[in-house]
mmCIF file of C-alpha atoms in Angstrom:
data_model
loop_
_atom_site.group_PDB
_atom_site.id
_atom_site.type_symbol
_atom_site.label_atom_id
_atom_site.label_comp_id
_atom_site.label_asym_id
_atom_site.label_seq_id
_atom_site.Cartn_x
_atom_site.Cartn_y
_atom_site.Cartn_z
ATOM 1 C CA MET H 27 -79.811 370.530 1.591
ATOM 2 C CA THR H 28 -77.275 370.430 -1.220
ATOM 3 C CA GLY H 29 -75.053 367.732 0.262
ATOM 4 C CA HIS H 30 -71.536 368.121 1.612
ATOM 5 C CA GLY H 31 -69.510 367.380 -1.504
ATOM 6 C CA ASN H 32 -71.333 368.488 -4.643
ATOM 7 C CA PRO H 33 -68.904 367.640 -7.497
ATOM 8 C CA GLN H 34 -70.212 370.437 -9.732
ATOM 9 C CA LEU H 35 -69.562 372.925 -6.936
ATOM 10 C CA ALA H 36 -66.069 371.587 -6.263
ATOM 11 C CA GLN H 37 -65.187 371.819 -9.938
ATOM 12 C CA ALA H 38 -66.547 375.358 -10.237
ATOM 13 C CA LEU H 39 -64.618 376.509 -7.171
ATOM 14 C CA TYR H 40 -61.362 375.060 -8.492
ATOM 15 C CA HIS H 41 -61.885 376.603 -11.926
ATOM 16 C CA GLN H 42 -62.684 380.053 -10.528
ATOM 17 C CA ALA H 43 -59.916 379.973 -7.913
ATOM 18 C CA THR H 44 -57.318 379.471 -10.641
ATOM 19 C CA ARG H 45 -58.698 382.532 -12.482
ATOM 20 C CA GLY H 46 -59.178 384.840 -9.503
ATOM 21 C CA ILE H 47 -61.026 384.681 -6.192
ATOM 22 C CA THR H 48 -61.999 388.313 -5.762
ATOM 23 C CA THR H 49 -61.677 391.433 -7.912
ATOM 24 C CA MET H 50 -64.109 393.946 -6.307
ATOM 25 C CA LEU H 51 -65.897 393.933 -9.674
ATOM 26 C CA PRO H 52 -68.810 391.866 -10.997
ATOM 27 C CA SER H 53 -67.871 388.533 -12.570
ATOM 28 C CA THR H 54 -69.344 387.127 -15.755
ATOM 29 C CA ASP H 55 -71.463 384.756 -13.628
ATOM 30 C CA SER H 56 -73.278 387.649 -11.937
ATOM 31 C CA ALA H 57 -75.918 388.135 -14.645
ATOM 32 C CA TRP H 58 -76.806 384.422 -14.634
ATOM 33 C CA VAL H 59 -77.103 384.416 -10.845
ATOM 34 C CA ALA H 60 -79.329 387.513 -10.782
ATOM 35 C CA GLN H 61 -81.638 386.081 -13.442
ATOM 36 C CA GLU H 62 -81.864 382.756 -11.619
ATOM 37 C CA LEU H 63 -82.677 384.429 -8.301
ATOM 38 C CA THR H 64 -85.408 386.482 -9.986
ATOM 39 C CA SER H 65 -86.823 383.393 -11.688
ATOM 40 C CA ARG H 66 -86.976 381.521 -8.390
ATOM 41 C CA PHE H 67 -88.019 384.179 -5.891
ATOM 42 C CA GLY H 68 -89.620 386.964 -7.933
ATOM 43 C CA MET H 69 -87.583 389.959 -6.792
ATOM 44 C CA PRO H 70 -86.376 391.951 -9.839
ATOM 45 C CA TYR H 71 -83.309 393.536 -8.185
ATOM 46 C CA TRP H 72 -80.576 391.907 -6.106
ATOM 47 C CA GLN H 73 -77.568 392.657 -3.944
ATOM 48 C CA LEU H 74 -75.093 390.160 -2.535
ATOM 49 C CA ALA H 75 -73.655 389.548 0.917
ATOM 50 C CA MET H 76 -71.357 387.026 2.564
ATOM 51 C CA THR H 77 -73.922 385.628 5.013
ATOM 52 C CA ALA H 78 -77.641 385.843 5.699
ATOM 53 C CA THR H 79 -76.762 387.775 8.861
ATOM 54 C CA ASP H 80 -75.130 390.429 6.692
ATOM 55 C CA ALA H 81 -78.000 390.391 4.210
ATOM 56 C CA ASN H 82 -80.554 390.860 6.982
ATOM 57 C CA ARG H 83 -78.475 393.628 8.551
ATOM 58 C CA PHE H 84 -78.173 395.472 5.224
ATOM 59 C CA ALA H 85 -81.891 395.057 4.468
ATOM 60 C CA LEU H 86 -82.766 396.542 7.863
ATOM 61 C CA ARG H 87 -80.436 399.496 7.247
ATOM 62 C CA PHE H 88 -82.164 400.161 3.950
ATOM 63 C CA ALA H 89 -85.587 399.869 5.581
ATOM 64 C CA ARG H 90 -84.761 402.433 8.259
ATOM 65 C CA HIS H 91 -83.239 404.709 5.623
ATOM 66 C CA LEU H 92 -86.334 404.538 3.422
ATOM 67 C CA THR H 93 -88.989 404.857 6.109
ATOM 68 C CA LYS H 94 -87.132 407.187 8.513
ATOM 69 C CA ARG H 95 -88.411 404.974 11.323
ATOM 70 C CA PRO H 96 -86.200 403.691 14.154
ATOM 71 C CA LYS H 97 -87.525 400.238 15.050
ATOM 72 C CA ILE H 98 -87.928 396.789 13.579
ATOM 73 C CA LEU H 99 -90.343 394.017 14.534
ATOM 74 C CA VAL H 100 -89.511 390.327 14.907
ATOM 75 C CA PHE H 101 -91.262 387.297 16.347
ATOM 76 C CA ASP H 102 -90.562 385.830 19.770
ATOM 77 C CA TRP H 103 -87.773 383.218 19.544
ATOM 78 C CA CYS H 104 -87.092 384.060 15.909
ATOM 79 C CA TYR H 105 -83.764 383.390 14.225
ATOM 80 C CA HIS H 106 -82.107 385.673 11.669
ATOM 81 C CA GLY H 107 -78.456 384.974 12.338
ATOM 82 C CA SER H 108 -76.500 387.226 14.680
ATOM 83 C CA VAL H 109 -78.177 390.538 13.818
ATOM 84 C CA ASP H 110 -78.188 392.507 17.090
ATOM 85 C CA GLU H 111 -81.711 393.834 16.695
ATOM 86 C CA THR H 112 -83.132 390.315 16.307
ATOM 87 C CA LEU H 113 -81.580 388.850 19.465
ATOM 88 C CA ALA H 114 -84.672 389.773 21.452
ATOM 89 C CA ILE H 115 -87.471 387.852 23.158
ATOM 90 C CA LEU H 116 -90.485 388.558 25.350
ATOM 91 C CA ASP H 117 -90.318 387.878 29.081
ATOM 92 C CA GLU H 118 -93.209 386.559 31.170
ATOM 93 C CA LYS H 119 -94.574 390.119 31.482
ATOM 94 C CA GLY H 120 -94.522 390.683 27.723
ATOM 95 C CA GLN H 121 -91.518 393.009 27.876
ATOM 96 C CA VAL H 122 -88.695 392.919 25.312
ATOM 97 C CA GLN H 123 -85.483 391.444 26.709
ATOM 98 C CA PRO H 124 -82.169 390.242 25.268
ATOM 99 C CA LYS H 125 -82.375 386.669 24.045
ATOM 100 C CA VAL H 126 -81.086 384.185 26.592
ATOM 101 C CA GLY H 127 -77.416 383.581 25.856
ATOM 102 C CA ALA H 128 -76.902 386.667 23.672
ATOM 103 C CA VAL H 129 -73.373 387.963 24.269
ATOM 104 C CA GLY H 130 -72.659 391.663 24.760
ATOM 105 C CA PRO H 131 -75.700 393.397 23.273
ATOM 106 C CA PRO H 132 -74.618 396.959 22.352
ATOM 107 C CA ILE H 133 -77.800 398.434 23.830
ATOM 108 C CA HIS H 134 -80.955 396.977 25.317
ATOM 109 C CA PRO H 135 -82.998 395.569 22.404
ATOM 110 C CA SER H 136 -86.159 397.352 23.554
ATOM 111 C CA HIS H 137 -84.621 400.508 22.068
ATOM 112 C CA THR H 138 -84.417 398.990 18.582
ATOM 113 C CA THR H 139 -86.906 396.165 18.450
ATOM 114 C CA LYS H 140 -90.526 395.213 18.995
ATOM 115 C CA VAL H 141 -91.341 391.563 19.584
ATOM 116 C CA VAL H 142 -94.697 389.842 19.167
ATOM 117 C CA GLN H 143 -95.830 386.237 19.104
ATOM 118 C CA PHE H 144 -96.008 384.511 15.739
ATOM 119 C CA ASN H 145 -99.614 383.931 14.573
ATOM 120 C CA ASP H 146 -100.999 386.699 16.844
ATOM 121 C CA VAL H 147 -102.699 389.142 14.478
ATOM 122 C CA ALA H 148 -103.959 391.476 17.203
ATOM 123 C CA ALA H 149 -100.506 391.881 18.763
ATOM 124 C CA LEU H 150 -98.976 392.482 15.351
ATOM 125 C CA GLU H 151 -101.443 395.228 14.495
ATOM 126 C CA ALA H 152 -101.081 396.901 17.866
ATOM 127 C CA ALA H 153 -97.305 397.060 17.448
ATOM 128 C CA LEU H 154 -97.466 398.379 13.891
ATOM 129 C CA ALA H 155 -100.184 400.929 14.615
ATOM 130 C CA GLU H 156 -97.772 403.037 16.650
ATOM 131 C CA GLY H 157 -96.105 404.032 13.390
ATOM 132 C CA ASP H 158 -92.456 403.606 14.388
ATOM 133 C CA VAL H 159 -91.646 400.236 12.782
ATOM 134 C CA ALA H 160 -89.489 400.418 9.677
ATOM 135 C CA ALA H 161 -89.699 396.714 8.831
ATOM 136 C CA VAL H 162 -90.994 393.354 9.937
ATOM 137 C CA LEU H 163 -88.289 390.727 9.494
ATOM 138 C CA ALA H 164 -89.905 387.311 9.342
ATOM 139 C CA GLU H 165 -89.542 383.737 8.237
ATOM 140 C CA PRO H 166 -92.710 382.443 6.532
ATOM 141 C CA ALA H 167 -92.595 379.630 9.104
ATOM 142 C CA MET H 168 -90.424 379.676 12.193
ATOM 143 C CA THR H 169 -87.607 377.130 12.056
ATOM 144 C CA ASN H 170 -84.929 377.563 14.694
ATOM 145 C CA ILE H 171 -87.175 376.909 17.696
ATOM 146 C CA GLY H 172 -88.661 373.882 16.032
ATOM 147 C CA ILE H 173 -90.947 374.259 13.041
ATOM 148 C CA VAL H 174 -93.851 376.602 13.810
ATOM 149 C CA LEU H 175 -96.208 376.795 10.856
ATOM 150 C CA PRO H 176 -98.298 379.882 10.048
ATOM 151 C CA ALA H 177 -101.975 379.666 10.912
ATOM 152 C CA PRO H 178 -104.312 379.812 7.917
ATOM 153 C CA GLY H 179 -104.487 383.397 6.665
ATOM 154 C CA TYR H 180 -101.750 384.702 8.960
ATOM 155 C CA LEU H 181 -99.207 385.551 6.278
ATOM 156 C CA GLU H 182 -101.895 387.325 4.277
ATOM 157 C CA LYS H 183 -102.710 389.447 7.341
ATOM 158 C CA LEU H 184 -99.013 390.133 7.844
ATOM 159 C CA ARG H 185 -98.782 391.534 4.324
ATOM 160 C CA GLU H 186 -102.033 393.453 4.712
ATOM 161 C CA LEU H 187 -101.044 395.076 7.998
ATOM 162 C CA THR H 188 -97.508 396.007 6.974
ATOM 163 C CA THR H 189 -98.913 397.718 3.905
ATOM 164 C CA LYS H 190 -101.621 399.458 5.929
ATOM 165 C CA TYR H 191 -99.132 400.955 8.393
ATOM 166 C CA GLY H 192 -96.358 401.813 5.939
ATOM 167 C CA THR H 193 -93.973 399.132 7.218
ATOM 168 C CA LEU H 194 -91.709 397.179 4.891
ATOM 169 C CA LEU H 195 -91.946 393.377 4.909
ATOM 170 C CA ILE H 196 -88.654 391.470 4.736
ATOM 171 C CA ILE H 197 -88.949 387.707 4.262
ATOM 172 C CA ASP H 198 -85.930 385.633 5.317
ATOM 173 C CA GLU H 199 -85.952 382.262 3.526
ATOM 174 C CA THR H 200 -82.502 381.021 4.485
ATOM 175 C CA HIS H 201 -84.144 377.994 6.146
ATOM 176 C CA THR H 202 -87.564 377.876 4.508
ATOM 177 C CA ILE H 203 -86.190 377.355 1.009
ATOM 178 C CA SER H 204 -86.805 373.758 2.089
ATOM 179 C CA VAL H 205 -90.368 374.269 0.800
ATOM 180 C CA GLY H 206 -89.255 374.237 -2.841
ATOM 181 C CA PRO H 207 -86.999 375.822 -5.488
ATOM 182 C CA GLY H 208 -88.549 379.242 -4.885
ATOM 183 C CA GLY H 209 -89.024 378.795 -1.155
ATOM 184 C CA ALA H 210 -92.288 379.536 0.592
ATOM 185 C CA THR H 211 -92.444 382.886 -1.179
ATOM 186 C CA LYS H 212 -93.027 381.190 -4.517
ATOM 187 C CA ALA H 213 -94.993 378.212 -3.210
ATOM 188 C CA TRP H 214 -97.324 380.281 -1.022
ATOM 189 C CA ASN H 215 -97.561 383.313 -3.327
ATOM 190 C CA LEU H 216 -96.045 385.800 -0.872
ATOM 191 C CA SER H 217 -95.166 389.359 -1.908
ATOM 192 C CA PRO H 218 -92.442 390.822 0.328
ATOM 193 C CA ASP H 219 -90.804 394.201 -0.170
ATOM 194 C CA MET H 220 -87.394 392.633 0.418
ATOM 195 C CA PHE H 221 -86.250 389.033 0.427
ATOM 196 C CA VAL H 222 -83.203 387.360 2.026
ATOM 197 C CA ILE H 223 -81.627 384.022 1.171
ATOM 198 C CA GLY H 224 -78.418 382.705 2.697
ATOM 199 C CA LYS H 225 -76.151 379.687 2.810
ATOM 200 C CA PRO H 226 -78.143 377.108 0.800
ATOM 201 C CA ILE H 227 -77.611 378.962 -2.475
ATOM 202 C CA GLY H 228 -73.829 378.571 -2.152
ATOM 203 C CA GLY H 229 -73.809 374.875 -1.311
ATOM 204 C CA GLY H 230 -71.721 375.575 1.788
ATOM 205 C CA MET H 231 -69.676 378.516 0.505
ATOM 206 C CA PRO H 232 -70.184 381.791 2.423
ATOM 207 C CA VAL H 233 -72.637 383.775 0.302
ATOM 208 C CA ALA H 234 -76.091 385.310 0.567
ATOM 209 C CA ALA H 235 -78.386 387.514 -1.481
ATOM 210 C CA TYR H 236 -81.118 390.012 -0.771
ATOM 211 C CA GLY H 237 -83.672 391.184 -3.279
ATOM 212 C CA PHE H 238 -85.910 394.211 -3.657
ATOM 213 C CA SER H 239 -89.276 394.872 -5.210
ATOM 214 C CA ALA H 240 -89.257 397.352 -8.079
ATOM 215 C CA THR H 241 -90.824 399.986 -5.826
ATOM 216 C CA VAL H 242 -88.196 399.617 -3.110
ATOM 217 C CA ALA H 243 -85.360 399.513 -5.634
ATOM 218 C CA ALA H 244 -86.531 402.734 -7.288
ATOM 219 C CA ALA H 245 -86.775 404.497 -3.945
ATOM 220 C CA LEU H 246 -83.307 403.340 -2.920
ATOM 221 C CA GLU H 247 -81.766 404.337 -6.226
ATOM 222 C CA SER H 248 -82.890 407.910 -5.700
ATOM 223 C CA MET H 249 -81.573 408.050 -2.127
ATOM 224 C CA VAL H 250 -78.306 406.126 -1.767
ATOM 225 C CA GLY H 251 -74.990 405.590 -3.481
ATOM 226 C CA LYS H 252 -74.461 409.176 -4.556
ATOM 227 C CA GLY H 253 -70.991 410.699 -4.503
ATOM 228 C CA ASN H 254 -68.483 409.256 -2.039
ATOM 229 C CA SER H 255 -71.067 407.812 0.352
ATOM 230 C CA ILE H 256 -71.055 404.389 -1.308
ATOM 231 C CA ASP H 257 -67.890 403.376 0.556
ATOM 232 C CA VAL H 258 -69.072 404.417 4.019
ATOM 233 C CA SER H 259 -72.746 403.445 3.905
ATOM 234 C CA GLY H 260 -72.483 400.399 6.181
ATOM 235 C CA ILE H 261 -73.580 398.190 3.273
ATOM 236 C CA GLY H 262 -71.404 395.520 1.678
ATOM 237 C CA GLY H 263 -67.680 394.897 2.039
ATOM 238 C CA THR H 264 -64.524 394.072 0.120
ATOM 239 C CA LEU H 265 -65.397 390.394 -0.362
ATOM 240 C CA THR H 266 -69.118 390.885 -0.968
ATOM 241 C CA GLY H 267 -70.099 389.379 -4.309
ATOM 242 C CA ASN H 268 -66.623 388.006 -4.910
ATOM 243 C CA ALA H 269 -66.068 385.885 -7.998
ATOM 244 C CA LEU H 270 -65.594 382.649 -6.039
ATOM 245 C CA ALA H 271 -68.883 383.080 -4.178
ATOM 246 C CA ILE H 272 -70.765 383.901 -7.382
ATOM 247 C CA ALA H 273 -69.298 380.820 -9.064
ATOM 248 C CA ALA H 274 -70.530 378.772 -6.097
ATOM 249 C CA VAL H 275 -74.072 380.099 -6.447
ATOM 250 C CA LYS H 276 -74.169 379.364 -10.167
ATOM 251 C CA ALA H 277 -72.852 375.838 -9.667
ATOM 252 C CA THR H 278 -75.233 375.137 -6.785
ATOM 253 C CA LEU H 279 -78.431 376.466 -8.345
ATOM 254 C CA SER H 280 -77.722 374.847 -11.709
ATOM 255 C CA SER H 281 -77.126 371.406 -10.198
ATOM 256 C CA THR H 282 -79.206 371.202 -6.984
ATOM 257 C CA LEU H 283 -82.260 372.756 -5.314
ATOM 258 C CA ARG H 284 -84.150 372.236 -8.578
ATOM 259 C CA GLN H 285 -87.699 370.952 -8.845
ATOM 260 C CA GLU H 286 -86.421 367.481 -9.697
ATOM 261 C CA ASP H 287 -84.359 367.501 -6.501
ATOM 262 C CA PHE H 288 -87.301 368.545 -4.325
ATOM 263 C CA ASP H 289 -89.428 365.874 -6.000
ATOM 264 C CA ARG H 290 -87.037 363.343 -4.434
ATOM 265 C CA MET H 291 -86.288 365.102 -1.149
ATOM 266 C CA ILE H 292 -89.787 366.013 0.016
ATOM 267 C CA PRO H 293 -91.133 362.426 -0.069
ATOM 268 C CA LEU H 294 -88.093 361.362 1.972
ATOM 269 C CA ALA H 295 -88.935 363.991 4.592
ATOM 270 C CA THR H 296 -92.521 362.734 4.590
ATOM 271 C CA ALA H 297 -91.345 359.165 5.159
ATOM 272 C CA TRP H 298 -89.011 360.348 7.951
ATOM 273 C CA SER H 299 -91.918 362.186 9.590
ATOM 274 C CA GLU H 300 -94.192 359.167 9.370
ATOM 275 C CA GLY H 301 -91.559 356.947 10.971
ATOM 276 C CA VAL H 302 -91.065 359.366 13.854
ATOM 277 C CA ARG H 303 -94.817 359.715 14.334
ATOM 278 C CA ARG H 304 -95.385 355.957 14.501
ATOM 279 C CA ALA H 305 -92.662 355.661 17.115
ATOM 280 C CA PHE H 306 -93.965 358.276 19.531
ATOM 281 C CA GLN H 307 -97.597 357.288 19.012
ATOM 282 C CA LYS H 308 -96.675 353.734 20.013
ATOM 283 C CA HIS H 309 -95.770 355.116 23.430
ATOM 284 C CA ASN H 310 -98.722 357.526 23.723
ATOM 285 C CA LEU H 311 -96.339 360.490 23.813
ATOM 286 C CA PRO H 312 -97.928 363.935 23.307
ATOM 287 C CA TRP H 313 -95.279 364.934 20.781
ATOM 288 C CA CYS H 314 -95.541 366.228 17.236
ATOM 289 C CA VAL H 315 -93.540 366.117 14.041
ATOM 290 C CA GLN H 316 -93.778 369.058 11.663
ATOM 291 C CA GLN H 317 -92.733 369.073 8.021
ATOM 292 C CA LEU H 318 -91.689 372.016 5.867
ATOM 293 C CA GLY H 319 -90.918 370.619 2.434
ATOM 294 C CA CYS H 320 -87.707 368.600 2.703
ATOM 295 C CA ARG H 321 -87.193 369.689 6.324
ATOM 296 C CA ALA H 322 -88.883 367.865 9.210
ATOM 297 C CA GLU H 323 -88.527 368.040 12.978
ATOM 298 C CA TYR H 324 -90.066 366.455 16.048
ATOM 299 C CA TRP H 325 -90.889 368.427 19.181
ATOM 300 C CA PHE H 326 -91.906 367.414 22.669
ATOM 301 C CA CYS H 327 -95.401 368.944 22.602
ATOM 302 C CA GLN H 328 -98.445 369.302 20.416
ATOM 303 C CA PRO H 329 -97.851 371.533 17.353
ATOM 304 C CA PRO H 330 -96.782 374.903 18.813
ATOM 305 C CA ARG H 331 -98.548 378.064 17.668
ATOM 306 C CA ASN H 332 -95.618 380.351 18.394
ATOM 307 C CA GLY H 333 -92.025 380.459 19.539
ATOM 308 C CA ALA H 334 -92.898 380.798 23.216
ATOM 309 C CA GLU H 335 -94.875 377.540 23.193
ATOM 310 C CA ALA H 336 -92.093 375.787 21.320
ATOM 311 C CA HIS H 337 -89.444 377.080 23.722
ATOM 312 C CA ALA H 338 -91.466 376.010 26.761
ATOM 313 C CA ALA H 339 -91.527 372.429 25.453
ATOM 314 C CA GLN H 340 -87.760 372.073 25.104
ATOM 315 C CA ASP H 341 -86.160 369.220 27.037
ATOM 316 C CA HIS H 342 -82.396 369.437 26.633
ATOM 317 C CA GLU H 343 -81.619 366.246 28.551
ATOM 318 C CA LEU H 344 -84.068 364.223 26.470
ATOM 319 C CA GLU H 345 -82.780 365.819 23.276
ATOM 320 C CA GLU H 346 -79.173 365.005 24.138
ATOM 321 C CA PHE H 347 -80.109 361.411 24.920
ATOM 322 C CA LEU H 348 -81.823 360.979 21.549
ATOM 323 C CA HIS H 349 -78.906 362.530 19.679
ATOM 324 C CA LEU H 350 -76.348 360.333 21.446
ATOM 325 C CA PHE H 351 -78.439 357.194 21.108
ATOM 326 C CA CYS H 352 -78.743 357.773 17.364
ATOM 327 C CA VAL H 353 -75.131 358.755 16.678
ATOM 328 C CA ASN H 354 -73.855 355.744 18.618
ATOM 329 C CA ARG H 355 -75.832 353.592 16.168
ATOM 330 C CA GLY H 356 -74.653 355.315 13.010
ATOM 331 C CA VAL H 357 -77.341 357.989 12.585
ATOM 332 C CA LEU H 358 -76.342 361.648 12.893
ATOM 333 C CA ILE H 359 -79.211 364.123 13.088
ATOM 334 C CA THR H 360 -78.814 367.876 12.844
ATOM 335 C CA PRO H 361 -76.948 369.368 15.828
ATOM 336 C CA PHE H 362 -78.983 371.779 17.986
ATOM 337 C CA HIS H 363 -82.215 370.460 16.431
ATOM 338 C CA ASN H 364 -84.373 367.341 16.377
ATOM 339 C CA MET H 365 -84.398 367.787 12.650
ATOM 340 C CA ALA H 366 -83.721 366.074 9.354
ATOM 341 C CA LEU H 367 -82.917 368.096 6.252
ATOM 342 C CA MET H 368 -82.996 365.920 3.151
ATOM 343 C CA SER H 369 -80.469 366.415 0.370
ATOM 344 C CA PRO H 370 -80.262 364.999 -3.153
ATOM 345 C CA TYR H 371 -77.881 362.365 -1.785
ATOM 346 C CA HIS H 372 -80.212 360.865 0.826
ATOM 347 C CA THR H 373 -82.084 357.649 0.120
ATOM 348 C CA ILE H 374 -84.995 355.808 1.677
ATOM 349 C CA SER H 375 -82.491 353.466 3.348
ATOM 350 C CA ASP H 376 -81.131 356.455 5.296
ATOM 351 C CA VAL H 377 -84.665 357.300 6.407
ATOM 352 C CA ASP H 378 -85.379 353.683 7.375
ATOM 353 C CA ALA H 379 -82.195 353.587 9.458
ATOM 354 C CA HIS H 380 -83.332 356.615 11.446
ATOM 355 C CA THR H 381 -86.840 355.196 11.880
ATOM 356 C CA ARG H 382 -85.417 351.968 13.304
ATOM 357 C CA VAL H 383 -82.925 353.644 15.638
ATOM 358 C CA PHE H 384 -85.379 356.314 16.812
ATOM 359 C CA GLY H 385 -87.906 353.588 17.634
ATOM 360 C CA GLU H 386 -85.253 351.693 19.587
ATOM 361 C CA ALA H 387 -84.449 354.858 21.545
ATOM 362 C CA LEU H 388 -88.060 355.322 22.598
ATOM 363 C CA ASP H 389 -88.344 351.627 23.460
ATOM 364 C CA ALA H 390 -85.301 352.026 25.707
ATOM 365 C CA LEU H 391 -86.871 355.012 27.444
ATOM 366 C CA TYR H 392 -90.485 353.958 27.694
ATOM 367 C CA GLY H 393 -90.550 350.179 27.287
ATOM 368 C CA SER H 394 -90.780 348.061 24.176
ATOM 369 C CA ASN H 395 -94.348 346.877 24.730
ATOM 370 C CA SER H 396 -96.127 350.226 24.777
ATOM 371 C CA LYS H 397 -99.281 350.353 22.670
ATOM 372 C CA LEU H 398 -101.755 352.988 21.608
#
C-alpha cells in the first residue's frame, strides 16, 4: 500500500541508522507516532511490537490476564498472522480443528479457541454466553480468504454481544487499513477495546502497534508491570519499539496512507474491480469481485458470507493459471491472492494493463466470443 521504495522512508532509515538503531529506550519520534496513531485510530494508549503476529499475541495475553478467562474466539478461516490460538478452523461437523497446513501446533486448538462463522450472530452469542471467552479477535472484514464483507449490522452486534458477556473486542486492521487513513475502525465508527495494526504503518519495515481504550489501559496499569515482572511477562522484546522502527513509522505515516493518498488509490481499485467484473460477466461466470477501499479481489463464487463459503470456492489450478498468464504478460498480482492493493505509485495505466490481460486470460479459457 505504501509502495516498495518510498524515498522519505529510505532517507529516514539512513538518518536514524547513522544515529543508532536500537537503544531499549524511547526515541524522540515516539511521541509523534503515538499522537498520530491516536488521531487515526482513536485509541488513547499504545504499545509497540515487531509484527502484527506479536501485537495480536500480546493483546490476547493482556485479555486473558484482565478477564481471567482461558479462551479466545476467532472466525472460521480468519488470518491474524502465526498466532497459535488463531490457527483454527471448523470441520464439517462444526468442531474446532487445526487449520489445514498449520505446522506443529503446541496443543489442540479446541483447548484455547472457539471458532464461529463470520456474520453468524446466533453462533457468536451462543459461544460467548458460556462465559469463558476472554476476547474476540476479528478483522472488520475478512481478507485472507478473499474479501468477506460484514453483513449490515453485524459489527454492531459483535460489539453489543462482547460487551454483554464481558468479553474484550480486539480489532486487527493490519489488512483493512485499506479502507482509509483510520482503517475501518474510523470509517465505520467501531469502538474496540484493543486495536492492532501491523506492517503497513512501517512501509515494509518490521513494526506493529496495538492500542488500548482508556478503560483497558487503566485496568492494565493497576495489574501489570510491577516490580521485576516487567522483564518476564511474555510481552515485548529487546527490539520492540526500536528507534529504527519508530523512524520508519513516522516517515511512512507522514508521507503516505494519508487522505490524499486514499483519494487516489480507492478510485484505482474501483476501476480495477470494474474491469475484472466486465471480463467475467462477458463469459457468464458466476464470480464476484469485492472491494475494500484500495484493496480489491476476485473470487470464483458469488459474494461469500463467511470464510467457509470462500474456502469452498477456491480453485488453485485456475488461480495459478491466471497468475502465470498475467505475469508472463507483464502484470504481477499479489501472490497467494487474486488481489490488487493500490499504492500511491499506481496509475490508471497499470489498472488498464491488468484489465486487458485479465480479459485475454478469460478469452483463452472460455472463448473470445462469449456474450452475456
